[in-house]
């Protein structure tokens, strides 16, 4: 290798690196940044050269950076040189995200040069958060189950003694006191039985059932009790696999979710129940749902009510957490639903947007014989996933984690990507003259333009651009609220990579 080939080798290494690599001078000015850096921080390629590295840091760290550099150059003290540490980065759109930073120093022609390698920790943090939440619920479940079991023993003694007193000829006054005590003890027993369901120690009686039939039975009861101001719609697939569940617990779960939906719509509204088979067969969907790949029957319950805050979503399945304490809420309804689904071998997901409603997804393992399961997987894997040819997809999504995942999925399919955090920014990008083949946009976003509004503007002003919308709701229960129509294709979250690939190809 000749010295003349060194710059070419450096360029090849920089471009091949999956992590961000930045080379900066002693004044913190960026001399080189590889393509992965531009993608990670949301800049166009080459835009960072000449900028200060502070531009990639949150304000608090950016203010301290120059002092760190001056101290190192003056003293030679190596606090972080040659070491790695976790820090935060700032993208061009202002979003803050976690990074692992390693810094090295080299002296070239007597001048110090600093090399930074940055690895995005977003996905790791998400996985750790999901694991921590699952472990917390498991720990709470074990504690709850033990307490409920002990209380059941105490209540058995209390109820037994009260019944003995009742049978031994208590007078009228004593019978009244005994009846009140028995009623309270029975309420306590009911409470502990619900806690045992959350702890996954309830006594389930699973049988093979069709979810559609079970839902129809529950709806017959709900339609008489939920009130005339509420509309219940159903969207059942014509063919659905059987599942092994306890029908009584399923109906209890459905009623709990429906009553929650009603409470979220005090002035009336609509909720929808959707049932269909799904096959989770790729890493992306498993990551979104935290489910082991396989065949499932998915039951979606969506409403167009008030929605939930992020804090409420994080605690929704914990026992005794409630946003309705002033209205008599106990905080056990969703905890029971969670425990029942998990004890049935399934999983539950929650998607909500403030002001636009909530959607729960209940996934139950499909019951199939070995041959039919094998045939189903052959059908799924027989056709190759269609790929793009470097067409440009503009990803419009306000959730940074979802936006990053969507970009990864689309790039894996052979497309190039641009991104915008909301409909307003996406419209500005289009007006600036950028070339886009497809817009892949969420429906519910902050700002003046929701997904439908953006789609309408694109159709009117940029007719050659194709549009694919996506929603976390079971079906578009928020269409009327957003002023949309059924004219646009909507891909419902969570979706498989093959579903995304086929929809994108169909548009082209």
CSV table of C-alpha atoms in Angstrom, one decimal:
chain,number,residue,atom,x,y,z
A,1,UNK,CA,0.0,0.0,0.0
A,2,UNK,CA,1.4,3.4,-1.0
A,3,UNK,CA,1.0,6.6,1.0
A,4,UNK,CA,-1.1,8.0,-1.8
A,5,UNK,CA,-3.7,5.4,-1.2
A,6,UNK,CA,-4.2,6.3,2.5
A,7,UNK,CA,-6.9,9.0,1.8
A,8,UNK,CA,-8.8,6.6,-0.3
A,9,UNK,CA,-8.6,4.0,2.4
A,10,UNK,CA,-9.8,6.5,5.0
A,11,UNK,CA,-12.7,7.4,2.8
A,12,UNK,CA,-13.6,3.8,2.3
A,13,UNK,CA,-13.5,3.1,6.1
A,14,UNK,CA,-15.6,6.2,6.9
A,15,UNK,CA,-18.3,5.3,4.3
A,16,UNK,CA,-18.4,1.6,5.3
A,17,UNK,CA,-18.8,2.4,9.1
A,18,UNK,CA,-22.3,1.7,10.4
A,19,UNK,CA,-21.7,4.0,13.3
A,20,UNK,CA,-21.2,7.8,13.1
A,21,UNK,CA,-17.6,8.8,12.8
A,22,UNK,CA,-16.5,12.5,13.2
A,23,UNK,CA,-13.0,14.0,12.8
A,24,UNK,CA,-12.6,17.4,14.4
A,25,UNK,CA,-9.7,19.8,15.0
A,26,UNK,CA,-8.6,21.3,18.3
A,27,UNK,CA,-11.1,24.1,18.0
A,28,UNK,CA,-14.0,21.6,17.8
A,29,UNK,CA,-14.6,22.3,14.2
A,30,UNK,CA,-15.7,19.2,12.1
A,31,UNK,CA,-13.2,18.3,9.4
A,32,UNK,CA,-14.9,15.1,8.2
A,33,UNK,CA,-18.1,13.3,9.0
A,34,UNK,CA,-19.2,10.0,7.4
A,35,UNK,CA,-22.6,9.3,5.8
A,36,UNK,CA,-23.8,7.5,9.0
A,37,UNK,CA,-23.3,10.7,10.9
A,38,UNK,CA,-25.6,12.7,8.5
A,39,UNK,CA,-28.3,10.0,8.8
A,40,UNK,CA,-28.0,9.7,12.6
A,41,UNK,CA,-28.3,13.5,13.2
A,42,UNK,CA,-30.7,14.2,10.3
A,43,UNK,CA,-28.4,16.4,8.2
A,44,UNK,CA,-27.8,16.2,4.5
A,45,UNK,CA,-24.5,14.6,3.5
A,46,UNK,CA,-21.6,17.1,3.8
A,47,UNK,CA,-23.6,19.7,5.7
A,48,UNK,CA,-21.7,19.2,8.9
A,49,UNK,CA,-18.2,19.9,7.6
A,50,UNK,CA,-17.0,23.2,9.0
A,51,UNK,CA,-19.6,23.3,11.8
A,52,UNK,CA,-18.7,23.1,15.5
A,53,UNK,CA,-19.3,19.7,17.1
A,54,UNK,CA,-21.4,21.6,19.7
A,55,UNK,CA,-24.2,21.7,17.1
A,56,UNK,CA,-24.7,17.9,17.8
A,57,UNK,CA,-25.1,18.3,21.6
A,58,UNK,CA,-27.9,19.4,23.9
A,59,UNK,CA,-27.4,23.0,25.2
A,60,UNK,CA,-26.1,21.9,28.6
A,61,UNK,CA,-23.4,19.7,27.2
A,62,UNK,CA,-22.6,22.1,24.4
A,63,UNK,CA,-21.9,24.9,26.9
A,64,UNK,CA,-19.4,22.7,28.8
A,65,UNK,CA,-17.6,21.2,25.8
A,66,UNK,CA,-15.2,24.1,25.0
A,67,UNK,CA,-14.1,24.1,28.7
A,68,UNK,CA,-13.4,20.3,28.5
A,69,UNK,CA,-11.3,20.8,25.3
A,70,UNK,CA,-9.3,23.8,26.7
A,71,UNK,CA,-8.6,21.8,29.9
A,72,UNK,CA,-7.3,18.8,28.0
A,73,UNK,CA,-5.1,20.8,25.6
A,74,UNK,CA,-3.7,22.8,28.5
A,75,UNK,CA,-3.0,19.9,30.9
A,76,UNK,CA,-3.0,16.8,28.7
A,77,UNK,CA,-5.3,15.2,31.2
A,78,UNK,CA,-7.3,12.4,29.5
A,79,UNK,CA,-10.7,12.3,31.1
A,80,UNK,CA,-12.5,10.8,28.2
A,81,UNK,CA,-9.8,10.2,25.6
A,82,UNK,CA,-9.5,6.5,24.8
A,83,UNK,CA,-12.6,5.8,26.8
A,84,UNK,CA,-16.3,5.3,26.1
A,85,UNK,CA,-19.2,6.9,27.9
A,86,UNK,CA,-23.0,7.4,27.4
A,87,UNK,CA,-24.1,10.9,26.4
A,88,UNK,CA,-27.0,12.6,24.6
A,89,UNK,CA,-27.0,13.9,21.1
A,90,UNK,CA,-29.2,16.5,19.4
A,91,UNK,CA,-30.6,16.0,15.9
A,92,UNK,CA,-31.2,18.8,13.4
A,93,UNK,CA,-34.9,18.8,14.3
A,94,UNK,CA,-34.0,19.4,18.0
A,95,UNK,CA,-34.9,15.9,19.3
A,96,UNK,CA,-32.6,14.6,22.0
A,97,UNK,CA,-31.5,10.9,21.9
A,98,UNK,CA,-29.0,8.6,23.8
A,99,UNK,CA,-25.5,7.9,22.4
A,100,UNK,CA,-22.4,6.0,23.3
A,101,UNK,CA,-19.4,8.1,22.5
A,102,UNK,CA,-15.8,7.0,22.2
A,103,UNK,CA,-13.1,9.7,21.6
A,104,UNK,CA,-9.6,9.2,20.4
A,105,UNK,CA,-6.7,11.7,19.7
A,106,UNK,CA,-4.1,11.8,17.0
A,107,UNK,CA,-1.4,14.4,16.3
A,108,UNK,CA,-1.0,15.1,12.6
A,109,UNK,CA,1.8,17.5,11.5
A,110,UNK,CA,2.0,18.7,15.1
A,111,UNK,CA,-1.7,19.6,15.4
A,112,UNK,CA,-4.1,17.6,17.5
A,113,UNK,CA,-7.0,15.9,15.8
A,114,UNK,CA,-9.9,14.2,17.6
A,115,UNK,CA,-11.9,11.3,16.3
A,116,UNK,CA,-15.4,10.6,17.8
A,117,UNK,CA,-17.3,7.3,17.2
A,118,UNK,CA,-21.0,7.5,18.1
A,119,UNK,CA,-23.4,4.6,18.5
A,120,UNK,CA,-27.1,5.2,18.7
A,121,UNK,CA,-28.5,3.7,21.9
A,122,UNK,CA,-32.2,4.5,21.2
A,123,UNK,CA,-33.2,0.9,20.4
A,124,UNK,CA,-31.3,-0.5,23.4
A,125,UNK,CA,-33.0,2.0,25.7
A,126,UNK,CA,-36.4,1.0,24.3
A,127,UNK,CA,-35.6,-2.7,24.8
A,128,UNK,CA,-34.5,-2.0,28.4
A,129,UNK,CA,-37.6,0.1,29.1
A,130,UNK,CA,-39.8,-2.7,27.7
A,131,UNK,CA,-38.0,-5.3,29.8
A,132,UNK,CA,-38.1,-3.1,32.9
A,133,UNK,CA,-41.8,-2.6,32.5
A,134,UNK,CA,-42.4,-6.3,32.0
A,135,UNK,CA,-40.2,-7.2,35.0
A,136,UNK,CA,-42.0,-4.5,37.1
A,137,UNK,CA,-45.4,-6.0,36.2
A,138,UNK,CA,-44.1,-9.5,36.9
A,139,UNK,CA,-42.8,-8.4,40.3
A,140,UNK,CA,-46.0,-6.6,41.2
A,141,UNK,CA,-47.9,-9.6,40.0
A,142,UNK,CA,-45.9,-12.0,42.3
A,143,UNK,CA,-46.3,-9.7,45.2
A,144,UNK,CA,-50.0,-9.2,44.5
A,145,UNK,CA,-50.6,-12.9,44.1
A,146,UNK,CA,-49.0,-13.7,47.4
A,147,UNK,CA,-51.0,-11.0,49.2
A,148,UNK,CA,-54.2,-12.0,47.5
A,149,UNK,CA,-53.6,-15.7,48.5
A,150,UNK,CA,-53.1,-14.7,52.2
A,151,UNK,CA,-56.1,-12.5,52.2
A,152,UNK,CA,-58.2,-15.4,50.7
A,153,UNK,CA,-57.2,-17.6,53.7
A,154,UNK,CA,-58.2,-14.8,56.1
A,155,UNK,CA,-61.5,-14.2,54.4
A,156,UNK,CA,-62.2,-17.9,54.3
A,157,UNK,CA,-62.0,-18.0,58.1
A,158,UNK,CA,-64.0,-14.8,58.5
A,159,UNK,CA,-66.8,-15.9,56.2
A,160,UNK,CA,-66.9,-19.4,57.7
A,161,UNK,CA,-67.2,-18.0,61.3
A,162,UNK,CA,-69.9,-15.5,60.2
A,163,UNK,CA,-71.9,-18.3,58.6
A,164,UNK,CA,-71.6,-20.4,61.7
A,165,UNK,CA,-72.9,-17.5,63.8
A,166,UNK,CA,-75.8,-17.1,61.3
A,167,UNK,CA,-76.8,-20.8,61.6
A,168,UNK,CA,-76.7,-20.8,65.4
A,169,UNK,CA,-79.8,-18.8,65.9
A,170,UNK,CA,-78.7,-15.2,66.0
A,171,UNK,CA,-81.5,-12.7,66.8
A,172,UNK,CA,-82.8,-10.1,64.4
A,173,UNK,CA,-80.4,-7.4,65.3
A,174,UNK,CA,-77.4,-9.8,65.2
A,175,UNK,CA,-78.5,-11.2,61.8
A,176,UNK,CA,-78.4,-7.7,60.3
A,177,UNK,CA,-74.8,-7.1,61.5
A,178,UNK,CA,-73.8,-10.6,60.3
A,179,UNK,CA,-75.3,-10.0,56.9
A,180,UNK,CA,-73.5,-6.7,56.5
A,181,UNK,CA,-70.2,-8.3,57.6
A,182,UNK,CA,-70.7,-11.2,55.1
A,183,UNK,CA,-71.5,-8.9,52.3
A,184,UNK,CA,-68.3,-6.9,53.0
A,185,UNK,CA,-66.3,-10.2,53.2
A,186,UNK,CA,-67.7,-11.3,49.9
A,187,UNK,CA,-66.6,-8.0,48.3
A,188,UNK,CA,-63.1,-8.6,49.7
A,189,UNK,CA,-63.1,-12.1,48.2
A,190,UNK,CA,-64.1,-10.7,44.8
A,191,UNK,CA,-61.3,-8.2,45.0
A,192,UNK,CA,-58.7,-10.9,45.8
A,193,UNK,CA,-60.0,-13.0,42.9
A,194,UNK,CA,-59.5,-10.1,40.5
A,195,UNK,CA,-56.0,-9.5,41.9
A,196,UNK,CA,-55.2,-13.2,41.3
A,197,UNK,CA,-56.2,-12.8,37.7
A,198,UNK,CA,-53.7,-10.0,37.3
A,199,UNK,CA,-51.1,-12.1,39.0
A,200,UNK,CA,-51.8,-14.8,36.4
A,201,UNK,CA,-52.8,-17.2,39.2
A,202,UNK,CA,-56.5,-17.2,38.5
A,203,UNK,CA,-58.3,-20.4,37.8
A,204,UNK,CA,-58.9,-20.2,34.0
A,205,UNK,CA,-61.0,-22.8,32.2
A,206,UNK,CA,-59.7,-22.5,28.6
A,207,UNK,CA,-61.7,-24.0,25.7
A,208,UNK,CA,-61.3,-23.7,22.0
A,209,UNK,CA,-63.5,-20.8,20.8
A,210,UNK,CA,-64.1,-18.5,17.8
A,211,UNK,CA,-63.4,-14.9,19.0
A,212,UNK,CA,-66.1,-13.6,16.7
A,213,UNK,CA,-68.8,-15.6,18.4
A,214,UNK,CA,-67.5,-14.6,21.9
A,215,UNK,CA,-67.5,-11.0,20.9
A,216,UNK,CA,-71.0,-11.1,19.5
A,217,UNK,CA,-72.2,-12.5,22.9
A,218,UNK,CA,-70.5,-9.7,24.8
A,219,UNK,CA,-71.9,-7.1,22.4
A,220,UNK,CA,-75.4,-8.4,23.0
A,221,UNK,CA,-75.0,-7.5,26.7
A,222,UNK,CA,-73.1,-4.2,26.0
A,223,UNK,CA,-75.7,-2.9,23.6
A,224,UNK,CA,-78.3,-2.9,26.4
A,225,UNK,CA,-76.1,-1.3,29.0
A,226,UNK,CA,-73.7,1.1,27.2
A,227,UNK,CA,-76.3,3.7,26.2
A,228,UNK,CA,-77.8,5.2,23.0
A,229,UNK,CA,-75.0,7.9,22.7
A,230,UNK,CA,-72.4,5.3,21.8
A,231,UNK,CA,-72.0,3.4,18.5
A,232,UNK,CA,-70.4,0.0,18.4
A,233,UNK,CA,-69.0,-1.1,15.1
A,234,UNK,CA,-67.4,-4.5,14.2
A,235,UNK,CA,-64.9,-5.5,11.6
A,236,UNK,CA,-64.5,-9.3,11.7
A,237,UNK,CA,-62.5,-11.2,9.1
A,238,UNK,CA,-64.5,-13.8,7.2
A,239,UNK,CA,-62.2,-16.5,8.4
A,240,UNK,CA,-60.5,-16.6,11.8
A,241,UNK,CA,-58.5,-19.2,13.6
A,242,UNK,CA,-59.7,-20.7,16.9
A,243,UNK,CA,-58.0,-19.8,20.1
A,244,UNK,CA,-57.7,-21.5,23.5
A,245,UNK,CA,-59.1,-19.1,26.2
A,246,UNK,CA,-61.5,-18.9,29.1
A,247,UNK,CA,-64.8,-17.5,27.5
A,248,UNK,CA,-66.0,-16.0,30.8
A,249,UNK,CA,-62.7,-14.1,31.3
A,250,UNK,CA,-62.7,-12.9,27.7
A,251,UNK,CA,-66.2,-11.5,28.0
A,252,UNK,CA,-65.1,-9.8,31.3
A,253,UNK,CA,-62.1,-8.3,29.5
A,254,UNK,CA,-64.2,-7.1,26.6
A,255,UNK,CA,-66.7,-5.5,29.0
A,256,UNK,CA,-63.9,-3.8,30.9
A,257,UNK,CA,-62.4,-2.4,27.8
A,258,UNK,CA,-65.7,-1.2,26.4
A,259,UNK,CA,-66.6,0.5,29.7
A,260,UNK,CA,-63.2,2.2,29.7
A,261,UNK,CA,-63.9,3.4,26.2
A,262,UNK,CA,-67.3,4.7,27.3
A,263,UNK,CA,-65.7,6.6,30.2
A,264,UNK,CA,-63.3,8.2,27.7
A,265,UNK,CA,-66.2,9.5,25.7
A,266,UNK,CA,-68.5,11.3,28.2
A,267,UNK,CA,-70.3,13.1,25.4
A,268,UNK,CA,-70.8,10.0,23.3
A,269,UNK,CA,-68.7,8.5,20.5
A,270,UNK,CA,-67.8,5.4,18.6
A,271,UNK,CA,-65.7,2.4,19.3
A,272,UNK,CA,-64.8,-0.4,17.0
A,273,UNK,CA,-64.0,-4.1,17.6
A,274,UNK,CA,-61.8,-5.7,14.9
A,275,UNK,CA,-60.7,-9.4,14.7
A,276,UNK,CA,-58.3,-11.0,12.2
A,277,UNK,CA,-55.5,-13.5,11.9
A,278,UNK,CA,-52.0,-12.1,11.9
A,279,UNK,CA,-48.6,-13.8,11.4
A,280,UNK,CA,-45.7,-12.2,13.2
A,281,UNK,CA,-42.8,-13.4,11.2
A,282,UNK,CA,-40.2,-10.6,11.2
A,283,UNK,CA,-38.0,-8.8,13.7
A,284,UNK,CA,-39.7,-5.4,13.1
A,285,UNK,CA,-43.2,-6.4,14.1
A,286,UNK,CA,-41.9,-8.6,17.0
A,287,UNK,CA,-40.0,-5.5,18.2
A,288,UNK,CA,-43.1,-3.3,18.0
A,289,UNK,CA,-45.4,-5.8,19.8
A,290,UNK,CA,-42.9,-7.6,22.1
A,291,UNK,CA,-44.3,-10.9,20.9
A,292,UNK,CA,-42.7,-14.2,20.0
A,293,UNK,CA,-43.0,-14.7,16.2
A,294,UNK,CA,-45.9,-17.0,15.3
A,295,UNK,CA,-49.6,-17.2,14.3
A,296,UNK,CA,-52.0,-15.1,16.4
A,297,UNK,CA,-55.6,-13.9,16.3
A,298,UNK,CA,-55.6,-10.2,17.0
A,299,UNK,CA,-58.6,-8.5,18.7
A,300,UNK,CA,-58.5,-4.7,18.5
A,301,UNK,CA,-60.8,-2.4,20.6
A,302,UNK,CA,-60.5,1.2,19.5
A,303,UNK,CA,-62.4,4.4,20.6
A,304,UNK,CA,-62.3,8.0,19.5
A,305,UNK,CA,-62.3,9.4,23.1
A,306,UNK,CA,-60.0,11.6,25.1
A,307,UNK,CA,-56.8,9.4,24.7
A,308,UNK,CA,-54.2,8.8,27.4
A,309,UNK,CA,-51.0,10.7,28.4
A,310,UNK,CA,-47.7,8.9,28.1
A,311,UNK,CA,-47.5,8.6,31.9
A,312,UNK,CA,-50.9,7.0,32.0
A,313,UNK,CA,-49.9,4.6,29.2
A,314,UNK,CA,-46.8,3.5,31.1
A,315,UNK,CA,-48.8,2.7,34.2
A,316,UNK,CA,-52.1,1.6,32.6
A,317,UNK,CA,-51.8,-2.1,33.4
A,318,UNK,CA,-50.5,-1.7,37.0
A,319,UNK,CA,-53.1,-2.6,39.7
A,320,UNK,CA,-54.8,0.3,41.5
A,321,UNK,CA,-53.5,2.9,39.0
A,322,UNK,CA,-56.6,4.8,37.8
A,323,UNK,CA,-57.3,8.2,36.2
A,324,UNK,CA,-60.9,7.9,37.4
A,325,UNK,CA,-60.5,7.9,41.2
A,326,UNK,CA,-63.0,10.7,41.6
A,327,UNK,CA,-65.6,8.6,39.6
A,328,UNK,CA,-65.2,5.4,41.6
A,329,UNK,CA,-62.4,3.8,39.5
A,330,UNK,CA,-60.5,1.0,41.3
A,331,UNK,CA,-57.6,0.6,38.8
A,332,UNK,CA,-58.2,-3.1,38.5
A,333,UNK,CA,-60.0,-3.4,35.2
A,334,UNK,CA,-57.0,-3.1,32.8
A,335,UNK,CA,-54.8,-5.1,35.3
A,336,UNK,CA,-57.3,-8.0,35.1
A,337,UNK,CA,-57.3,-7.8,31.3
A,338,UNK,CA,-53.5,-7.8,31.2
A,339,UNK,CA,-53.3,-10.8,33.5
A,340,UNK,CA,-55.9,-12.8,31.6
A,341,UNK,CA,-54.2,-12.2,28.2
A,342,UNK,CA,-50.8,-13.1,29.5
A,343,UNK,CA,-52.0,-16.2,31.4
A,344,UNK,CA,-53.6,-17.2,28.1
A,345,UNK,CA,-50.2,-17.2,26.4
A,346,UNK,CA,-51.0,-13.9,24.6
A,347,UNK,CA,-49.9,-10.3,24.6
A,348,UNK,CA,-51.6,-6.9,24.9
A,349,UNK,CA,-50.6,-3.6,23.2
A,350,UNK,CA,-51.7,-0.1,23.9
A,351,UNK,CA,-51.7,2.8,21.4
A,352,UNK,CA,-53.2,6.2,22.3
A,353,UNK,CA,-53.0,9.8,21.2
A,354,UNK,CA,-54.4,12.6,23.5
A,355,UNK,CA,-57.6,14.0,22.0
A,356,UNK,CA,-57.9,11.2,19.4
A,357,UNK,CA,-58.7,8.0,21.3
A,358,UNK,CA,-57.1,4.7,22.4
A,359,UNK,CA,-56.7,1.3,20.8
A,360,UNK,CA,-56.0,-2.0,22.7
A,361,UNK,CA,-54.6,-5.0,20.8
A,362,UNK,CA,-55.1,-8.4,22.3
A,363,UNK,CA,-53.1,-11.1,20.7
A,364,UNK,CA,-54.0,-14.8,21.3
A,365,UNK,CA,-52.0,-17.8,19.9
A,366,UNK,CA,-53.9,-19.4,17.0
A,367,UNK,CA,-54.8,-23.0,17.4
A,368,UNK,CA,-53.7,-25.0,14.4
A,369,UNK,CA,-52.6,-28.6,13.7
A,370,UNK,CA,-49.0,-29.1,12.7
A,371,UNK,CA,-49.8,-29.5,9.0
A,372,UNK,CA,-51.9,-26.4,8.7
A,373,UNK,CA,-49.3,-24.3,10.6
A,374,UNK,CA,-46.6,-25.6,8.3
A,375,UNK,CA,-48.7,-24.8,5.2
A,376,UNK,CA,-49.4,-21.3,6.5
A,377,UNK,CA,-45.8,-20.5,7.0
A,378,UNK,CA,-45.0,-21.8,3.5
A,379,UNK,CA,-47.6,-19.3,2.1
A,380,UNK,CA,-46.0,-16.5,4.0
A,381,UNK,CA,-42.4,-17.3,3.0
A,382,UNK,CA,-42.9,-18.6,-0.6
A,383,UNK,CA,-42.9,-15.2,-2.3
A,384,UNK,CA,-39.9,-12.8,-2.0
A,385,UNK,CA,-40.6,-9.4,-0.4
A,386,UNK,CA,-40.8,-6.8,-3.2
A,387,UNK,CA,-38.0,-4.2,-3.1
A,388,UNK,CA,-37.7,-0.7,-4.3
A,389,UNK,CA,-35.2,0.8,-6.7
A,390,UNK,CA,-33.9,3.8,-4.8
A,391,UNK,CA,-37.2,5.7,-5.0
A,392,UNK,CA,-37.5,8.4,-2.4
A,393,UNK,CA,-39.9,8.0,0.5
A,394,UNK,CA,-40.7,10.9,2.8
A,395,UNK,CA,-41.5,9.5,6.3
A,396,UNK,CA,-43.7,11.9,8.3
A,397,UNK,CA,-44.1,10.8,11.9
A,398,UNK,CA,-44.0,12.8,15.2
A,399,UNK,CA,-42.8,10.0,17.4
A,400,UNK,CA,-39.0,9.9,17.1
A,401,UNK,CA,-38.7,6.2,17.9
A,402,UNK,CA,-41.4,5.2,15.4
A,403,UNK,CA,-39.9,7.5,12.8
A,404,UNK,CA,-36.5,6.0,13.2
A,405,UNK,CA,-37.9,2.5,13.0
A,406,UNK,CA,-39.9,3.3,9.9
A,407,UNK,CA,-36.9,4.8,8.2
A,408,UNK,CA,-34.9,1.6,8.9
A,409,UNK,CA,-37.6,-0.6,7.5
A,410,UNK,CA,-38.0,1.4,4.3
A,411,UNK,CA,-34.3,1.6,3.7
A,412,UNK,CA,-34.0,-2.1,4.2
A,413,UNK,CA,-36.5,-2.5,1.3
A,414,UNK,CA,-34.2,-0.6,-1.1
A,415,UNK,CA,-35.7,2.9,-0.9
A,416,UNK,CA,-34.0,6.2,0.0
A,417,UNK,CA,-35.7,8.2,2.7
A,418,UNK,CA,-36.3,11.8,3.9
A,419,UNK,CA,-38.0,12.6,7.1
A,420,UNK,CA,-40.3,15.2,8.8
A,421,UNK,CA,-41.6,15.3,12.3
A,422,UNK,CA,-45.1,16.6,11.3
A,423,UNK,CA,-47.3,17.4,8.4
A,424,UNK,CA,-46.4,21.1,8.4
A,425,UNK,CA,-42.7,20.4,8.0
A,426,UNK,CA,-43.4,17.9,5.3
A,427,UNK,CA,-45.4,20.4,3.3
A,428,UNK,CA,-42.6,23.0,3.6
A,429,UNK,CA,-40.1,20.4,2.3
A,430,UNK,CA,-42.3,19.6,-0.7
A,431,UNK,CA,-42.7,23.3,-1.4
A,432,UNK,CA,-38.9,23.7,-1.3
A,433,UNK,CA,-38.7,21.5,-4.4
A,434,UNK,CA,-37.4,18.2,-3.1
A,435,UNK,CA,-38.0,15.2,-5.3
A,436,UNK,CA,-40.2,12.6,-3.6
A,437,UNK,CA,-41.9,9.5,-5.0
A,438,UNK,CA,-44.0,8.4,-1.9
A,439,UNK,CA,-45.2,10.1,1.3
A,440,UNK,CA,-45.6,7.7,4.2
A,441,UNK,CA,-47.4,9.6,6.9
A,442,UNK,CA,-49.0,9.0,10.3
A,443,UNK,CA,-52.6,10.2,10.6
A,444,UNK,CA,-52.5,11.9,14.0
A,445,UNK,CA,-49.8,14.5,14.4
A,446,UNK,CA,-49.3,17.9,16.1
A,447,UNK,CA,-49.5,21.1,14.1
A,448,UNK,CA,-52.1,22.4,11.6
A,449,UNK,CA,-51.9,19.5,9.1
A,450,UNK,CA,-52.9,15.9,10.1
A,451,UNK,CA,-52.3,13.0,7.8
A,452,UNK,CA,-55.5,13.5,5.8
A,453,UNK,CA,-54.8,17.3,5.5
A,454,UNK,CA,-51.3,16.6,4.2
A,455,UNK,CA,-52.6,14.0,1.8
A,456,UNK,CA,-55.2,16.4,0.4
A,457,UNK,CA,-52.6,19.1,-0.2
A,458,UNK,CA,-50.2,16.6,-1.9
A,459,UNK,CA,-53.0,15.3,-4.1
A,460,UNK,CA,-53.9,18.8,-5.2
A,461,UNK,CA,-50.4,20.4,-5.6
A,462,UNK,CA,-48.1,17.4,-6.2
A,463,UNK,CA,-50.2,14.9,-8.2
A,464,UNK,CA,-47.3,12.6,-9.1
A,465,UNK,CA,-46.4,11.9,-5.5
A,466,UNK,CA,-48.0,8.7,-4.1
A,467,UNK,CA,-49.5,8.7,-0.6
A,468,UNK,CA,-49.6,5.9,2.0
A,469,UNK,CA,-51.1,6.7,5.5
A,470,UNK,CA,-50.5,4.7,8.7
A,471,UNK,CA,-52.5,4.6,11.9
A,472,UNK,CA,-52.2,2.9,15.3
A,473,UNK,CA,-56.0,2.5,15.6
A,474,UNK,CA,-57.8,-0.8,14.8
A,475,UNK,CA,-59.6,0.9,12.0
A,476,UNK,CA,-59.9,4.5,11.2
A,477,UNK,CA,-62.2,5.5,14.1
A,478,UNK,CA,-60.8,9.0,14.0
A,479,UNK,CA,-61.5,9.6,10.3
A,480,UNK,CA,-64.5,11.9,10.8
A,481,UNK,CA,-62.8,13.8,13.6
A,482,UNK,CA,-59.8,14.4,11.4
A,483,UNK,CA,-61.9,15.4,8.4
A,484,UNK,CA,-60.7,12.4,6.3
A,485,UNK,CA,-62.2,10.1,3.8
A,486,UNK,CA,-61.8,6.4,2.9
A,487,UNK,CA,-60.1,7.4,-0.4
A,488,UNK,CA,-56.6,6.9,1.0
A,489,UNK,CA,-54.8,3.7,1.7
A,490,UNK,CA,-54.2,3.2,5.5
A,491,UNK,CA,-51.6,0.7,6.8
A,492,UNK,CA,-52.5,-0.1,10.4
A,493,UNK,CA,-49.8,-0.4,13.1
A,494,UNK,CA,-48.3,-2.7,14.0
A,495,UNK,CA,-47.6,-4.1,10.5
A,496,UNK,CA,-45.2,-6.7,9.0
A,497,UNK,CA,-42.3,-5.8,6.8
A,498,UNK,CA,-43.9,-7.7,3.9
A,499,UNK,CA,-47.2,-5.7,4.3
A,500,UNK,CA,-45.2,-2.4,4.1
A,501,UNK,CA,-43.2,-3.7,1.1
A,502,UNK,CA,-46.4,-4.7,-0.8
A,503,UNK,CA,-48.2,-1.4,-0.1
A,504,UNK,CA,-45.2,0.6,-1.3
A,505,UNK,CA,-44.8,-1.5,-4.5
A,506,UNK,CA,-48.6,-1.2,-5.2
A,507,UNK,CA,-48.3,2.6,-5.1
A,508,UNK,CA,-45.5,2.5,-7.7
